[in-house]
PDB file of C-alpha atoms in Angstrom:
ATOM      1  CA  UNK Y   1      90.388 189.204 145.351  1.00 46.00           C
ATOM      2  CA  UNK Y   2      93.927 190.646 145.467  1.00 53.00           C
ATOM      3  CA  UNK Y   3      96.217 191.446 142.936  1.00 52.00           C
ATOM      4  CA  UNK Y   4      99.528 193.179 142.156  1.00 59.00           C
ATOM      5  CA  UNK Y   5      98.861 197.189 142.023  1.00 59.00           C
ATOM      6  CA  UNK Y   6     100.636 197.228 139.046  1.00 65.00           C
ATOM      7  CA  UNK Y   7      98.643 194.819 136.921  1.00 68.00           C
ATOM      8  CA  UNK Y   8      96.051 197.321 135.235  1.00 72.00           C
ATOM      9  CA  UNK Y   9      95.535 199.089 131.980  1.00 80.00           C
ATOM     10  CA  UNK Y  10      93.969 202.385 131.850  1.00 78.00           C
ATOM     11  CA  UNK Y  11      91.034 202.729 129.817  1.00 81.00           C
ATOM     12  CA  UNK Y  12      90.314 203.283 127.133  1.00 85.00           C
ATOM     13  CA  UNK Y  13      91.836 200.313 125.944  1.00 90.00           C
ATOM     14  CA  UNK Y  14      92.150 198.298 122.884  1.00 94.00           C
ATOM     15  CA  UNK Y  15      93.468 194.858 121.629  1.00 96.00           C
ATOM     16  CA  UNK Y  16      96.427 194.386 119.345  1.00 97.00           C
ATOM     17  CA  UNK Y  17      96.713 190.822 117.414  1.00 97.00           C
ATOM     18  CA  UNK Y  18     100.331 189.885 118.139  1.00 97.00           C
ATOM     19  CA  UNK Y  19     102.338 186.766 116.184  1.00 95.00           C
ATOM     20  CA  UNK Y  20     101.301 184.154 118.633  1.00 94.00           C
ATOM     21  CA  UNK Y  21      97.727 184.977 117.595  1.00 95.00           C
ATOM     22  CA  UNK Y  22      96.389 186.209 120.683  1.00 96.00           C
ATOM     23  CA  UNK Y  23      95.117 189.782 121.038  1.00 97.00           C
ATOM     24  CA  UNK Y  24      96.904 192.190 124.016  1.00 95.00           C
ATOM     25  CA  UNK Y  25      95.062 195.201 125.540  1.00 94.00           C
ATOM     26  CA  UNK Y  26      97.217 198.310 125.171  1.00 94.00           C
ATOM     27  CA  UNK Y  27      96.288 201.507 126.181  1.00 92.00           C
ATOM     28  CA  UNK Y  28      97.594 205.111 125.131  1.00 92.00           C
ATOM     29  CA  UNK Y  29      96.986 206.393 128.473  1.00 90.00           C
ATOM     30  CA  UNK Y  30      99.667 205.906 131.583  1.00 86.00           C
ATOM     31  CA  UNK Y  31      99.563 206.472 135.222  1.00 83.00           C
ATOM     32  CA  UNK Y  32     102.147 209.282 136.097  1.00 81.00           C
ATOM     33  CA  UNK Y  33     102.657 211.061 139.632  1.00 82.00           C
ATOM     34  CA  UNK Y  34      99.292 210.155 140.603  1.00 75.00           C
ATOM     35  CA  UNK Y  35      97.372 211.365 137.399  1.00 84.00           C
ATOM     36  CA  UNK Y  36      96.524 209.783 134.012  1.00 88.00           C
ATOM     37  CA  UNK Y  37      98.628 211.329 130.825  1.00 89.00           C
ATOM     38  CA  UNK Y  38      98.780 210.410 126.966  1.00 90.00           C
ATOM     39  CA  UNK Y  39     101.424 208.427 125.742  1.00 91.00           C
ATOM     40  CA  UNK Y  40     103.422 209.552 122.885  1.00 93.00           C
ATOM     41  CA  UNK Y  41     102.928 208.056 119.626  1.00 95.00           C
ATOM     42  CA  UNK Y  42     106.819 206.959 119.593  1.00 95.00           C
ATOM     43  CA  UNK Y  43     106.131 205.166 123.427  1.00 94.00           C
ATOM     44  CA  UNK Y  44     102.663 203.789 122.253  1.00 95.00           C
ATOM     45  CA  UNK Y  45     104.202 202.057 119.273  1.00 96.00           C
ATOM     46  CA  UNK Y  46     107.468 201.289 121.379  1.00 95.00           C
ATOM     47  CA  UNK Y  47     105.051 199.485 123.629  1.00 94.00           C
ATOM     48  CA  UNK Y  48     103.427 197.500 120.575  1.00 96.00           C
ATOM     49  CA  UNK Y  49     106.659 196.584 119.499  1.00 96.00           C
ATOM     50  CA  UNK Y  50     107.765 195.227 122.763  1.00 95.00           C
ATOM     51  CA  UNK Y  51     104.565 192.997 122.987  1.00 95.00           C
ATOM     52  CA  UNK Y  52     105.132 191.820 119.436  1.00 96.00           C
ATOM     53  CA  UNK Y  53     108.993 191.046 120.192  1.00 95.00           C
ATOM     54  CA  UNK Y  54     107.978 189.145 123.305  1.00 94.00           C
ATOM     55  CA  UNK Y  55     104.845 187.324 121.492  1.00 94.00           C
ATOM     56  CA  UNK Y  56     107.136 186.151 118.785  1.00 94.00           C
ATOM     57  CA  UNK Y  57     109.853 184.911 121.104  1.00 93.00           C
ATOM     58  CA  UNK Y  58     107.162 182.724 122.961  1.00 92.00           C
ATOM     59  CA  UNK Y  59     105.640 181.833 119.772  1.00 93.00           C
ATOM     60  CA  UNK Y  60     109.113 180.637 118.438  1.00 93.00           C
ATOM     61  CA  UNK Y  61     110.342 178.942 121.729  1.00 92.00           C
ATOM     62  CA  UNK Y  62     107.313 176.839 122.103  1.00 92.00           C
ATOM     63  CA  UNK Y  63     107.754 175.479 118.513  1.00 93.00           C
ATOM     64  CA  UNK Y  64     111.567 174.921 119.332  1.00 91.00           C
ATOM     65  CA  UNK Y  65     110.714 173.134 122.595  1.00 92.00           C
ATOM     66  CA  UNK Y  66     108.184 170.588 120.750  1.00 91.00           C
ATOM     67  CA  UNK Y  67     110.582 170.265 118.255  1.00 91.00           C
ATOM     68  CA  UNK Y  68     113.202 168.935 120.509  1.00 89.00           C
ATOM     69  CA  UNK Y  69     110.581 166.398 121.937  1.00 90.00           C
ATOM     70  CA  UNK Y  70     108.885 168.446 124.826  1.00 90.00           C
ATOM     71  CA  UNK Y  71     104.974 167.796 124.862  1.00 92.00           C
ATOM     72  CA  UNK Y  72     102.594 170.473 125.067  1.00 92.00           C
ATOM     73  CA  UNK Y  73     102.646 171.326 128.899  1.00 92.00           C
ATOM     74  CA  UNK Y  74     106.377 171.054 129.032  1.00 89.00           C
ATOM     75  CA  UNK Y  75     106.880 173.425 126.239  1.00 90.00           C
ATOM     76  CA  UNK Y  76     104.100 176.009 127.873  1.00 90.00           C
ATOM     77  CA  UNK Y  77     105.907 175.492 131.258  1.00 90.00           C
ATOM     78  CA  UNK Y  78     109.262 176.225 129.894  1.00 88.00           C
ATOM     79  CA  UNK Y  79     107.988 178.879 127.828  1.00 88.00           C
ATOM     80  CA  UNK Y  80     107.126 180.871 130.673  1.00 89.00           C
ATOM     81  CA  UNK Y  81     110.987 181.732 131.278  1.00 88.00           C
ATOM     82  CA  UNK Y  82     110.854 183.706 127.847  1.00 89.00           C
ATOM     83  CA  UNK Y  83     107.437 184.903 128.271  1.00 86.00           C
ATOM     84  CA  UNK Y  84     105.584 188.647 128.898  1.00 83.00           C
ATOM     85  CA  UNK Y  85     103.729 188.734 131.830  1.00 82.00           C
ATOM     86  CA  UNK Y  86     101.133 190.758 129.646  1.00 86.00           C
ATOM     87  CA  UNK Y  87      98.080 188.451 128.786  1.00 88.00           C
ATOM     88  CA  UNK Y  88      97.244 187.707 125.130  1.00 92.00           C
ATOM     89  CA  UNK Y  89      93.433 186.723 124.589  1.00 94.00           C
ATOM     90  CA  UNK Y  90      91.764 184.869 121.880  1.00 95.00           C
ATOM     91  CA  UNK Y  91      89.521 186.838 120.033  1.00 95.00           C
ATOM     92  CA  UNK Y  92      86.508 185.110 120.912  1.00 94.00           C
ATOM     93  CA  UNK Y  93      87.074 185.825 124.748  1.00 95.00           C
ATOM     94  CA  UNK Y  94      86.986 189.732 124.180  1.00 94.00           C
ATOM     95  CA  UNK Y  95      83.957 191.605 124.628  1.00 92.00           C
ATOM     96  CA  UNK Y  96      82.383 193.319 121.563  1.00 92.00           C
ATOM     97  CA  UNK Y  97      82.796 197.198 121.991  1.00 92.00           C
ATOM     98  CA  UNK Y  98      86.469 197.254 122.374  1.00 94.00           C
ATOM     99  CA  UNK Y  99      88.577 198.455 119.249  1.00 95.00           C
ATOM    100  CA  UNK Y 100      90.558 195.506 117.720  1.00 97.00           C
ATOM    101  CA  UNK Y 101      93.444 196.012 115.449  1.00 97.00           C
ATOM    102  CA  UNK Y 102      94.542 193.099 113.201  1.00 97.00           C
ATOM    103  CA  UNK Y 103      98.304 192.779 113.406  1.00 97.00           C
ATOM    104  CA  UNK Y 104      98.751 193.856 109.302  1.00 97.00           C
ATOM    105  CA  UNK Y 105      96.541 196.758 110.276  1.00 97.00           C
ATOM    106  CA  UNK Y 106      98.321 198.247 113.094  1.00 97.00           C
ATOM    107  CA  UNK Y 107     101.760 197.478 111.502  1.00 97.00           C
ATOM    108  CA  UNK Y 108     100.745 199.454 108.392  1.00 97.00           C
ATOM    109  CA  UNK Y 109      99.966 202.618 110.475  1.00 96.00           C
ATOM    110  CA  UNK Y 110     103.282 201.989 112.680  1.00 97.00           C
ATOM    111  CA  UNK Y 111     105.321 202.118 109.243  1.00 96.00           C
ATOM    112  CA  UNK Y 112     103.240 205.385 108.077  1.00 96.00           C
ATOM    113  CA  UNK Y 113     104.248 207.155 111.497  1.00 96.00           C
ATOM    114  CA  UNK Y 114     107.822 205.496 110.961  1.00 96.00           C
ATOM    115  CA  UNK Y 115     108.220 206.967 107.661  1.00 96.00           C
ATOM    116  CA  UNK Y 116     108.667 210.451 109.167  1.00 95.00           C
ATOM    117  CA  UNK Y 117     109.706 209.634 112.920  1.00 95.00           C
ATOM    118  CA  UNK Y 118     113.011 206.900 111.965  1.00 92.00           C
ATOM    119  CA  UNK Y 119     115.019 208.904 114.302  1.00 92.00           C
ATOM    120  CA  UNK Y 120     112.530 208.135 117.152  1.00 91.00           C
ATOM    121  CA  UNK Y 121     112.685 204.378 116.880  1.00 92.00           C
ATOM    122  CA  UNK Y 122     115.541 203.261 115.063  1.00 94.00           C
ATOM    123  CA  UNK Y 123     117.143 202.340 118.693  1.00 94.00           C
ATOM    124  CA  UNK Y 124     114.232 200.762 119.747  1.00 95.00           C
ATOM    125  CA  UNK Y 125     114.321 198.737 117.159  1.00 95.00           C
ATOM    126  CA  UNK Y 126     117.959 197.834 117.264  1.00 95.00           C
ATOM    127  CA  UNK Y 127     117.883 197.001 120.998  1.00 95.00           C
ATOM    128  CA  UNK Y 128     114.525 194.708 120.397  1.00 95.00           C
ATOM    129  CA  UNK Y 129     116.149 192.779 117.748  1.00 94.00           C
ATOM    130  CA  UNK Y 130     119.296 192.282 119.995  1.00 95.00           C
ATOM    131  CA  UNK Y 131     117.085 191.234 123.007  1.00 94.00           C
ATOM    132  CA  UNK Y 132     115.192 189.013 120.498  1.00 93.00           C
ATOM    133  CA  UNK Y 133     118.289 187.135 119.454  1.00 93.00           C
ATOM    134  CA  UNK Y 134     119.143 186.949 123.357  1.00 93.00           C
ATOM    135  CA  UNK Y 135     115.709 185.551 124.281  1.00 91.00           C
ATOM    136  CA  UNK Y 136     116.415 182.906 121.464  1.00 90.00           C
ATOM    137  CA  UNK Y 137     119.673 181.853 122.522  1.00 90.00           C
ATOM    138  CA  UNK Y 138     117.982 181.107 126.055  1.00 90.00           C
ATOM    139  CA  UNK Y 139     115.080 179.065 124.728  1.00 91.00           C
ATOM    140  CA  UNK Y 140     118.074 177.170 122.506  1.00 89.00           C
ATOM    141  CA  UNK Y 141     119.508 176.431 126.155  1.00 90.00           C
ATOM    142  CA  UNK Y 142     116.351 175.434 127.625  1.00 90.00           C
ATOM    143  CA  UNK Y 143     115.725 173.132 124.982  1.00 89.00           C
ATOM    144  CA  UNK Y 144     119.358 171.637 125.462  1.00 81.00           C
ATOM    145  CA  UNK Y 145     120.342 172.534 122.300  1.00 68.00           C
ATOM    146  CA  UNK Y 146     123.565 174.842 121.634  1.00 56.00           C
ATOM    147  CA  UNK Y 147     122.369 178.533 121.251  1.00 58.00           C
ATOM    148  CA  UNK Y 148     124.324 178.510 118.180  1.00 56.00           C
ATOM    149  CA  UNK Y 149     122.094 176.154 116.756  1.00 53.00           C
ATOM    150  CA  UNK Y 150     118.820 177.965 117.518  1.00 51.00           C
ATOM    151  CA  UNK Y 151     116.963 178.588 114.220  1.00 55.00           C
ATOM    152  CA  UNK Y 152     113.690 180.566 114.296  1.00 54.00           C
ATOM    153  CA  UNK Y 153     110.868 178.567 112.852  1.00 53.00           C
ATOM    154  CA  UNK Y 154     110.284 181.503 110.326  1.00 53.00           C
ATOM    155  CA  UNK Y 155     113.798 182.295 109.597  1.00 47.00           C
TER     156      UNK Y 155
END
């Protein structure tokens, strides 16, 4: 069996719940110059925020596609264009022993950390908000709607 040399996550890994209801593996360790190193809290939370944004985009796009008349398979297929390559898992598919962080829990930990480090993530959050809006516009175009008509299901 072969795979991309970039498709791996260093141990120890933990699972984090995202807006699409799936749990995504994430590690505080990274590969760097042939060795492992710990991520900063800033990079750890930036990674989680990116996963959260992409998971939300996927959920919203699929909802939009279904609402525009696509069947489930069609919505899944078009959703690939606005989805992350990270693989999310249903909670029942994750072996016992892995640390699991419900979305409300990791968001609360992030909010506590952010209260003392807002200057480290404000620009990241702004860029992610802009990216999410642009992905929403792309999803609207894929659903054959005007991007101006795009309305998020929760907004």
